CSV table of C-alpha atoms in Angstrom, one decimal:
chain,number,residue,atom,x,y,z
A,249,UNK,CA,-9.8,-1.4,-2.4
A,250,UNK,CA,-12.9,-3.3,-2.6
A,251,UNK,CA,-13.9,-6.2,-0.1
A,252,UNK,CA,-16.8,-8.0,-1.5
A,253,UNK,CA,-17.5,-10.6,1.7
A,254,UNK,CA,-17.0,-10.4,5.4
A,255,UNK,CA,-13.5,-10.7,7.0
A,256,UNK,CA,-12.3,-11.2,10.5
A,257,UNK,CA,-9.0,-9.5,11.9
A,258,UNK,CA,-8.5,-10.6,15.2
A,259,UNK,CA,-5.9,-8.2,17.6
A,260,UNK,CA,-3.4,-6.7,14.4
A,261,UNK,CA,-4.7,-3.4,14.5
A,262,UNK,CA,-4.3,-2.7,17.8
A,263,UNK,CA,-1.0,-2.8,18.2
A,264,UNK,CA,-0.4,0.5,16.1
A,265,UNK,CA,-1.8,2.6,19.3
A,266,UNK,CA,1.6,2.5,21.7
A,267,UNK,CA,4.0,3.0,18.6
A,268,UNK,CA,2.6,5.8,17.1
A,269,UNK,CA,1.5,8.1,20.3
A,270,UNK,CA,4.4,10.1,20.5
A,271,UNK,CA,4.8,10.7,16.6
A,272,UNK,CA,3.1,13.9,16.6
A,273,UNK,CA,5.8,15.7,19.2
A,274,UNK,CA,7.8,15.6,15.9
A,275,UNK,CA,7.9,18.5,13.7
A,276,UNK,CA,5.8,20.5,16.7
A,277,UNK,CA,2.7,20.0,14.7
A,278,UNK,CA,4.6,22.1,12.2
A,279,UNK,CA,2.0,21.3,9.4
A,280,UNK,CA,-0.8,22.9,11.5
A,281,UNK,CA,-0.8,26.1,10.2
A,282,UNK,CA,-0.6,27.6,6.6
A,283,UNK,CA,2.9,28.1,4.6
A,284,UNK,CA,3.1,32.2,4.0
A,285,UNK,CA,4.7,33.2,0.5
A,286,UNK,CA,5.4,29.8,-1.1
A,287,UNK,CA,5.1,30.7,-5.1
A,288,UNK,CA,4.1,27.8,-7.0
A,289,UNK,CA,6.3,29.3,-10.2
A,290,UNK,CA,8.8,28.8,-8.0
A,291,UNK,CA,8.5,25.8,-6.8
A,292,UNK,CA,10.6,23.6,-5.7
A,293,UNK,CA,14.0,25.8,-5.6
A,294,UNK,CA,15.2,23.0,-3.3
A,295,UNK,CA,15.6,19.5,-2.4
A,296,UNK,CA,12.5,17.7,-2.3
A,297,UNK,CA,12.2,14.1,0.4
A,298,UNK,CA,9.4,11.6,-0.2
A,299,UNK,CA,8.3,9.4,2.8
A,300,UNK,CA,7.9,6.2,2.2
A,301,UNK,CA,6.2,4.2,5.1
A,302,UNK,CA,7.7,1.5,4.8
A,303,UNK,CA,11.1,-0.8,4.1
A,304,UNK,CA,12.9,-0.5,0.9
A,305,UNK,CA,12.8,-3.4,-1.4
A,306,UNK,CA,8.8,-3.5,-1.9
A,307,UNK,CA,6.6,-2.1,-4.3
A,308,UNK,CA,6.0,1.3,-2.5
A,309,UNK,CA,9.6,1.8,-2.8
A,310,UNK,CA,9.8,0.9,-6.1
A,311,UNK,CA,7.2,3.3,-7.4
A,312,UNK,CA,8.7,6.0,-5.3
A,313,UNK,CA,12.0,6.0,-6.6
A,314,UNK,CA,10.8,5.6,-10.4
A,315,UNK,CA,8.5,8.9,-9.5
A,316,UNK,CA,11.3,10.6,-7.5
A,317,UNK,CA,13.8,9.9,-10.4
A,318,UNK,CA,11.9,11.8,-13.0
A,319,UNK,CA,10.6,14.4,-11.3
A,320,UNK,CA,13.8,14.9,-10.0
A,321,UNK,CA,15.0,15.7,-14.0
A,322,UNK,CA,11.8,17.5,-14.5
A,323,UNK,CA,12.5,20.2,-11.6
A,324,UNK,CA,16.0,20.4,-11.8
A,325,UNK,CA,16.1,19.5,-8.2
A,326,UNK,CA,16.8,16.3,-6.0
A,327,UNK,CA,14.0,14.4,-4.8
A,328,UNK,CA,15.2,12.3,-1.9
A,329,UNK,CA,12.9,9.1,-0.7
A,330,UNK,CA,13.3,8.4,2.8
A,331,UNK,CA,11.8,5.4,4.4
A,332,UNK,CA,10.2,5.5,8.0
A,333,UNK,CA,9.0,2.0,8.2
A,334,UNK,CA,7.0,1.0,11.5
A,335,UNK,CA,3.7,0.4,13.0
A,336,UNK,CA,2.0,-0.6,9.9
A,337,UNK,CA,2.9,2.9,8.2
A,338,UNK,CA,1.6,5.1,10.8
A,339,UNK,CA,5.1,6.6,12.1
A,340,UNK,CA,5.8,7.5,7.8
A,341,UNK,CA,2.4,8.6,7.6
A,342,UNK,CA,2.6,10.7,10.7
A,343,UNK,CA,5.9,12.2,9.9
A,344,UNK,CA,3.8,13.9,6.9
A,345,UNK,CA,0.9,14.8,8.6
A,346,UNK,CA,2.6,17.3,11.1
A,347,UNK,CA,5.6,18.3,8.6
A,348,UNK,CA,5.7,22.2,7.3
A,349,UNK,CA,3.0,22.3,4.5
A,350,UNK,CA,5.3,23.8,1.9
A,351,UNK,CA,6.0,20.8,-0.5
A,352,UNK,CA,8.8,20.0,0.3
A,353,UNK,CA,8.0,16.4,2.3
A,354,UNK,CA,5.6,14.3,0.2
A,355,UNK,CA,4.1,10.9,1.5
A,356,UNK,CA,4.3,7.6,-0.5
A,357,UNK,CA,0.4,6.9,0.7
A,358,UNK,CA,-1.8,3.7,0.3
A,359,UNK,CA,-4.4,2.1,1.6
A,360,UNK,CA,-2.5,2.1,5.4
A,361,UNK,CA,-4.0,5.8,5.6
A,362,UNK,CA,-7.4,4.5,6.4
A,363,UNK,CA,-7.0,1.0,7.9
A,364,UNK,CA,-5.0,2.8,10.3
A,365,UNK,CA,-7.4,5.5,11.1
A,366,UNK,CA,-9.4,2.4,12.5
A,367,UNK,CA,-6.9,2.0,15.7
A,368,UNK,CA,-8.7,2.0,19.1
A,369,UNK,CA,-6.0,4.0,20.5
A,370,UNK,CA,-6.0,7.3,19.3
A,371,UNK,CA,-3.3,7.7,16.0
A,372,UNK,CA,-1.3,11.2,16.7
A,373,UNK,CA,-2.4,12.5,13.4
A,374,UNK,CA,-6.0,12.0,11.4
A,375,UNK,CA,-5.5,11.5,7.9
A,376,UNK,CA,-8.7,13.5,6.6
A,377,UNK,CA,-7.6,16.2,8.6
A,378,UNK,CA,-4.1,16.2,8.3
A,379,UNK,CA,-3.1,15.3,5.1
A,380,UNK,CA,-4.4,15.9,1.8
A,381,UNK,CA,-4.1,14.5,-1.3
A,382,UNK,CA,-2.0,15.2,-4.7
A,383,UNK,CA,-2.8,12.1,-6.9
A,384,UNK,CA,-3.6,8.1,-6.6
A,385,UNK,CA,-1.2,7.1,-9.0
A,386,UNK,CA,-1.8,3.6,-9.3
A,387,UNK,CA,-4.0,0.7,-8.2
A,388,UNK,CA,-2.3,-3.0,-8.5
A,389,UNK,CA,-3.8,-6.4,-7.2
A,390,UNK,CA,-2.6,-8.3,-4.3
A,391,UNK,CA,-0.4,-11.8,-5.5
A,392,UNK,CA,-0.2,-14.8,-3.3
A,393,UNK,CA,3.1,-16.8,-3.9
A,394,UNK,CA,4.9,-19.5,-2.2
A,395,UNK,CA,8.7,-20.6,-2.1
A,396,UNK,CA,9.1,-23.1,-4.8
A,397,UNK,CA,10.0,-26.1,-2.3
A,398,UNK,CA,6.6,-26.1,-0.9
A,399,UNK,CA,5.7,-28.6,-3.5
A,400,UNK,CA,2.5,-26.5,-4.6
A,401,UNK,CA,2.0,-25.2,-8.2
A,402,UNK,CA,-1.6,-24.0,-8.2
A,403,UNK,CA,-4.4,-22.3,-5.9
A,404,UNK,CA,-6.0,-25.3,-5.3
A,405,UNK,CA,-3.1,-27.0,-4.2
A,406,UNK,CA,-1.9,-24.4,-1.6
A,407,UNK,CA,-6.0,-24.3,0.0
A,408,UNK,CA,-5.7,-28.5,-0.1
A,409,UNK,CA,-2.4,-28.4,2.1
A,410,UNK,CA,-3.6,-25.9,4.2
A,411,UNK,CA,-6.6,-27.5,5.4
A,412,UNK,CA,-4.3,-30.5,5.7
A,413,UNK,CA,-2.2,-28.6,7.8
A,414,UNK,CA,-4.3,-26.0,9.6
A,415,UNK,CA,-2.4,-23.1,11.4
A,416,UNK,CA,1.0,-24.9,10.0
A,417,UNK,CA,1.6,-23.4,6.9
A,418,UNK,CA,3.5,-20.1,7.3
A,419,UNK,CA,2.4,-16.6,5.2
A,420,UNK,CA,3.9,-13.6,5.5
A,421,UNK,CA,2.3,-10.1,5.5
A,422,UNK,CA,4.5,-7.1,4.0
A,423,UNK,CA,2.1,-4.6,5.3
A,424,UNK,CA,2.3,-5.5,8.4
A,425,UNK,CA,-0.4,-6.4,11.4
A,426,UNK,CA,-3.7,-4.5,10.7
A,427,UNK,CA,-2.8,-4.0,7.0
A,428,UNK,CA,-4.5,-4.6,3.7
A,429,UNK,CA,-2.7,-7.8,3.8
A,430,UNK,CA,-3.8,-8.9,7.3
A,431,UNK,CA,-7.4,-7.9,5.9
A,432,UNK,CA,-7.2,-9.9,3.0
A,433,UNK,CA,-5.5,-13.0,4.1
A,434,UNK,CA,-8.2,-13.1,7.1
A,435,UNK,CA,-11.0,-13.0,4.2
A,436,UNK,CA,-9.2,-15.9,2.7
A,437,UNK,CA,-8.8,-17.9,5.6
A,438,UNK,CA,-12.1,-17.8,6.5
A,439,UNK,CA,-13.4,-18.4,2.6
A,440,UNK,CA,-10.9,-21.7,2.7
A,441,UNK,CA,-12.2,-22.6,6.4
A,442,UNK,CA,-8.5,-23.0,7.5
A,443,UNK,CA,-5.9,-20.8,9.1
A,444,UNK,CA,-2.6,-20.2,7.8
A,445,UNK,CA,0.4,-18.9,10.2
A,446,UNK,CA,0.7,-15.1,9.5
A,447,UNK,CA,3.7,-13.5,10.1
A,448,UNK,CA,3.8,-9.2,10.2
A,449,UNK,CA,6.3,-7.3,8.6
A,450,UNK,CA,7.5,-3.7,8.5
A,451,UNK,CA,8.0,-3.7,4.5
A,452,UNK,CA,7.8,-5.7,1.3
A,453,UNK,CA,11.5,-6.2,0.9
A,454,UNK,CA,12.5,-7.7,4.7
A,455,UNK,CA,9.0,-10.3,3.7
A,456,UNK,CA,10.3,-11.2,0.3
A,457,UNK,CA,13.8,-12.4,1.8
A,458,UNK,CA,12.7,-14.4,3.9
A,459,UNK,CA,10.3,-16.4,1.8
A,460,UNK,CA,13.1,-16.2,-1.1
A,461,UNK,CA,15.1,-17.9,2.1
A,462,UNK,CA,12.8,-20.5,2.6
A,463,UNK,CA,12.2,-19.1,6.2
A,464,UNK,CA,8.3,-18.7,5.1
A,465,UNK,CA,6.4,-20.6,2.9
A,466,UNK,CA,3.9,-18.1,1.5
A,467,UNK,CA,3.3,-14.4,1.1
A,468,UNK,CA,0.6,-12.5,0.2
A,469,UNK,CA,2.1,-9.2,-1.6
A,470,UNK,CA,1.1,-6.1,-3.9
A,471,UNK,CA,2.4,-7.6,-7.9
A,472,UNK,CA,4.5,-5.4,-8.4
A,473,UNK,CA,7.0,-6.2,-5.5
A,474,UNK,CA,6.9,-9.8,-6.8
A,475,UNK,CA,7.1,-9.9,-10.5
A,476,UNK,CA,10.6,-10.1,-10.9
A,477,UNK,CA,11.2,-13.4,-8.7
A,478,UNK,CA,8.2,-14.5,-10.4
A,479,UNK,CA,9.4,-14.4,-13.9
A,480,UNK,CA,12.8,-15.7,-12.9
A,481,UNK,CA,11.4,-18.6,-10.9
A,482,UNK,CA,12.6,-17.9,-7.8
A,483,UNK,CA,8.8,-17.5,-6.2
A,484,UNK,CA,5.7,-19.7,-7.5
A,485,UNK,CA,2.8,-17.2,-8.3
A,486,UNK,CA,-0.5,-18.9,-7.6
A,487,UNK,CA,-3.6,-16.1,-8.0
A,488,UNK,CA,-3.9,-12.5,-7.9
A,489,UNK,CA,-6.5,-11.0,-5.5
A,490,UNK,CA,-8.5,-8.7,-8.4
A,491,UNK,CA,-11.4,-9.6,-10.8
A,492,UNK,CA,-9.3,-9.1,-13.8
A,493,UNK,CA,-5.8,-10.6,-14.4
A,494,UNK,CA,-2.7,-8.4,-14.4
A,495,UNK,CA,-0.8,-7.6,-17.8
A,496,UNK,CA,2.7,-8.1,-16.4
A,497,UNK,CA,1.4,-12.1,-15.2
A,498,UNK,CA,-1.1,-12.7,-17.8
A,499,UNK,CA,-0.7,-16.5,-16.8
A,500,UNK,CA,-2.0,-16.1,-13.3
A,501,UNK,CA,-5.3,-17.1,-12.6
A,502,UNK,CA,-7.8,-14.8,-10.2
A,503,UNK,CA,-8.8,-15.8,-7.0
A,504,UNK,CA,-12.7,-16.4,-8.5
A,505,UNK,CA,-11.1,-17.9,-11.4
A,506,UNK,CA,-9.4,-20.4,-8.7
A,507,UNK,CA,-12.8,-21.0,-7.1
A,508,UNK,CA,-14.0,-18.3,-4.8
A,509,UNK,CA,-16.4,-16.2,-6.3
A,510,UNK,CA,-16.5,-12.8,-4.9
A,511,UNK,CA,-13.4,-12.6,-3.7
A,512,UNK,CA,-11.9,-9.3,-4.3
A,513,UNK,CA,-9.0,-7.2,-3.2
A,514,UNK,CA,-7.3,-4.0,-4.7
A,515,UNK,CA,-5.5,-1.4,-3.5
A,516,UNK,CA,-3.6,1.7,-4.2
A,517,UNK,CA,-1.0,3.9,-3.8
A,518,UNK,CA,-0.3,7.7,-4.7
A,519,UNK,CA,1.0,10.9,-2.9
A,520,UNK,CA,-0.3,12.8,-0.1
A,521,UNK,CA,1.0,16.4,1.5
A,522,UNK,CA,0.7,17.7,4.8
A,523,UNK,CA,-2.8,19.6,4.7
A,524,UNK,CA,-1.8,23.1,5.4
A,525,UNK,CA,0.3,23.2,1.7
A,526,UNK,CA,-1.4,25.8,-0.8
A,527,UNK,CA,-3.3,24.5,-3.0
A,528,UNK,CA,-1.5,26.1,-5.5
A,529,UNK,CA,1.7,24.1,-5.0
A,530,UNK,CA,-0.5,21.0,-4.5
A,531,UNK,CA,-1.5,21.6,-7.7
A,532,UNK,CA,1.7,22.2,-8.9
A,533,UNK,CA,3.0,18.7,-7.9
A,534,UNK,CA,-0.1,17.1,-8.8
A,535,UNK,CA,0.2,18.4,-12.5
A,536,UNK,CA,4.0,17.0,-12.8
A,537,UNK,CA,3.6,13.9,-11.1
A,538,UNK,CA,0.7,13.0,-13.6
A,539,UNK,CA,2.6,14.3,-16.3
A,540,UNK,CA,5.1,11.7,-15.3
A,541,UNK,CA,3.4,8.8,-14.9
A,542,UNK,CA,1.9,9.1,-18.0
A,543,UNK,CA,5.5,9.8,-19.9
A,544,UNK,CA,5.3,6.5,-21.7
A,545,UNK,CA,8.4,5.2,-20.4
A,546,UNK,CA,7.4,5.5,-16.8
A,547,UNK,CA,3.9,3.9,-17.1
A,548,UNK,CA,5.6,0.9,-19.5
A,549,UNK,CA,7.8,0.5,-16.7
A,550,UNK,CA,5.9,0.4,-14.2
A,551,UNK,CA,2.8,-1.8,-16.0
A,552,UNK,CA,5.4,-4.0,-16.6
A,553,UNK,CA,6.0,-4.3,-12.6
A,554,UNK,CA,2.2,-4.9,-11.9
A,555,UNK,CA,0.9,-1.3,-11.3
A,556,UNK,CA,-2.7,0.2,-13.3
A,557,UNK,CA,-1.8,3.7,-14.0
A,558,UNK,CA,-4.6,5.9,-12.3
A,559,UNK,CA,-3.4,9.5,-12.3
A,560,UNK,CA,-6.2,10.9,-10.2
A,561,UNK,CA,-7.4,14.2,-9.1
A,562,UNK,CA,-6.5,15.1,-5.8
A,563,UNK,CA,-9.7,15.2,-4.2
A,564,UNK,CA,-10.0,11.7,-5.9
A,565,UNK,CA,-7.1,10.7,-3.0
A,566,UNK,CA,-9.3,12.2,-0.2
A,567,UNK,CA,-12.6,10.5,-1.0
A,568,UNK,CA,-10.7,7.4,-1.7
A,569,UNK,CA,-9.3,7.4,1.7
A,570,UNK,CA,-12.7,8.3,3.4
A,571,UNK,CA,-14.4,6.1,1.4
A,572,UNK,CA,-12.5,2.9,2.6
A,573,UNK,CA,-12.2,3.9,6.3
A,574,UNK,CA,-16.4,2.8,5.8
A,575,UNK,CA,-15.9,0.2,4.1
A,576,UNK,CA,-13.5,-1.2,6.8
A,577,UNK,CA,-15.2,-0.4,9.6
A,578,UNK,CA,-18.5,-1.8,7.9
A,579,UNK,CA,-16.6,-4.8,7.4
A,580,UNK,CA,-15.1,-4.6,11.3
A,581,UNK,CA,-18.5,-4.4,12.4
A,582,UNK,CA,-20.2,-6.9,10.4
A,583,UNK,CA,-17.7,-9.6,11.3
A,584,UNK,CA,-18.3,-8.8,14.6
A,585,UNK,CA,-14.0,-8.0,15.1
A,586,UNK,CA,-12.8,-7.0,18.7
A,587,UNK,CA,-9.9,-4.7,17.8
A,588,UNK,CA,-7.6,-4.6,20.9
């Protein structure tokens, strides 16, 4: 993910700290130490569980299930996905982090990895040390959208009634207080010079809901999660958050296109393993799960949903991750933010 201009995130991040302290008794820090006789050729001769982070419904989900479906066929073996939604992905992500190393638990991972190694409290896990990675399987722009009886069709529109009604205007945020979308939709508020009323969430699917009720009036989401209600008109899609326009809403303007240059927001997701598994198995699932995404009917399916195939190396995940935990603390720093 990429943050071109200064943001301010006042107070979400902090409230990670209390929720995820006791995470690590779990598992006995069972990943701590390296996994004796686990043969790769082997590999897996039983069932296999992907954590996903967060609620099922959003995009996360989505791309977990598609991946744990094939590979599932691939390995003559069933790949379970589990989600352990909660404090902005860290209880998922810490589940991982101190699981046996042996391949057998695999973490949907994202860009929560390294927003939340940015908590003033200390996390139970650290996700350079603890984790490492298989592959960063896609990268997919933010979308904002709005319930369709909010009366706003464009970009413009939605900026013009929020500074009309500052702090008034509802937006919810799938990842949660302290996440990529807390990050972003603080960039944007301060790029508009109006607040909007943001509302956390533990998931993409409990968010969508209740904008699809008409309980919210916005919500700023990864595309994929959204294209569906998009195309059948049940959410109006005003901009996506990248420099380039997504193929599955080739309609939808960019943010810069809308009128605020610079404004620039990806993210990614992929798969992670606690850090003590061989290398030779993370190889293992790093070769099949690429093989996978680029089966052509996997990465047509999930194009279609919003998602940029990218299929990385595993070390690509690791520098990826340490990568934006400078960014974002650059960012933190420069905008002066008091994370409490």
């Amino acid at each position: 993910m990429s943050i071109e201009r200064k943001a301010i995130v006042r107070g979400g991040l902090g409230l990670l700290a209390a929720v995820v302290l006791g995470v690590g008794l779990l598992g006995n820090f069972a990943g701590s130490a390296p996994v004796p006789g686990e043969d790769a050729n082997r590999y897996p001769n039983r069932p296999v569980k992907i954590i996903v982070p967060v609620s099922a419904g959003g995009s996360a989900d989505k791309l977990a299930r598609t991946v744990a479906q094939k590979l599932g066929e691939k390995w003559n073996q069933s790949v379970v996905v589990e989600n352990q939604p909660g404090g902005s992905s860290a209880i998922g992500n810490a589940a991982v982090a101190h699981a046996r190393g042996d391949g057998y638990t695999l973490l949907l991972a994202g860009d929560a990895l390294s927003l939340n190694a940015l908590q003033p409290g200390k996390l139970s896990y650290d996700p350079l040390r603890d984790l490492r990675g298989v592959t960063k399987a896609v990268v997919n722009p933010q979308l904002l959208v709005v319930r369709p009886g909010l009366g706003v069709r464009t970009f413009q529109e939605f900026v013009e009634l929020v500074r009309r009604r500052p702090g008034e205007i509802s937006l919810a945020l799938p990842g949660g207080a302290g996440s990529l979308q807390h990050l972003a939709v603080e960039l944007l508020n301060e790029r508009i010079g109006a607040k909007t009323n943001q509302i956390p969430y533990p998931g993409g699917g409990p968010a969508t809901l209740d904008v699809l009720g008409g309980h919210v009036d916005a919500m700023l989401i990864t595309l994929a999660a959204a294209t569906e209600n998009v195309r059948s008109g049940k959410l109006v899609a005003l901009a996506v958050t990248t420099p380039y326009r997504s193929k599955a809403l080739p309609d939808v303007p960019t943010v810069q296109e809308a009128g605020l240059a610079d404004y620039t927001v990806e993210s990614w997701q992929g798969f992670s393993v606690p850090a003590s598994t061989p290398r030779a198995i993370v190889d293992r699932i790093h070769r099949d799960v690429v093989a996978v995404l680029r089966e052509p009917d996997t990465s047509a399916l999930l194009e279609n949903l919003g998602f940029t195939i990218a299929a990385s190396t595993p070390e690509a995940v690791d520098q990826t991750v340490r990568d934006d935990i400078a960014t974002y603390r650059r960012v933190i720093v420069s905008a002066d933010v008091q994370l409490k």
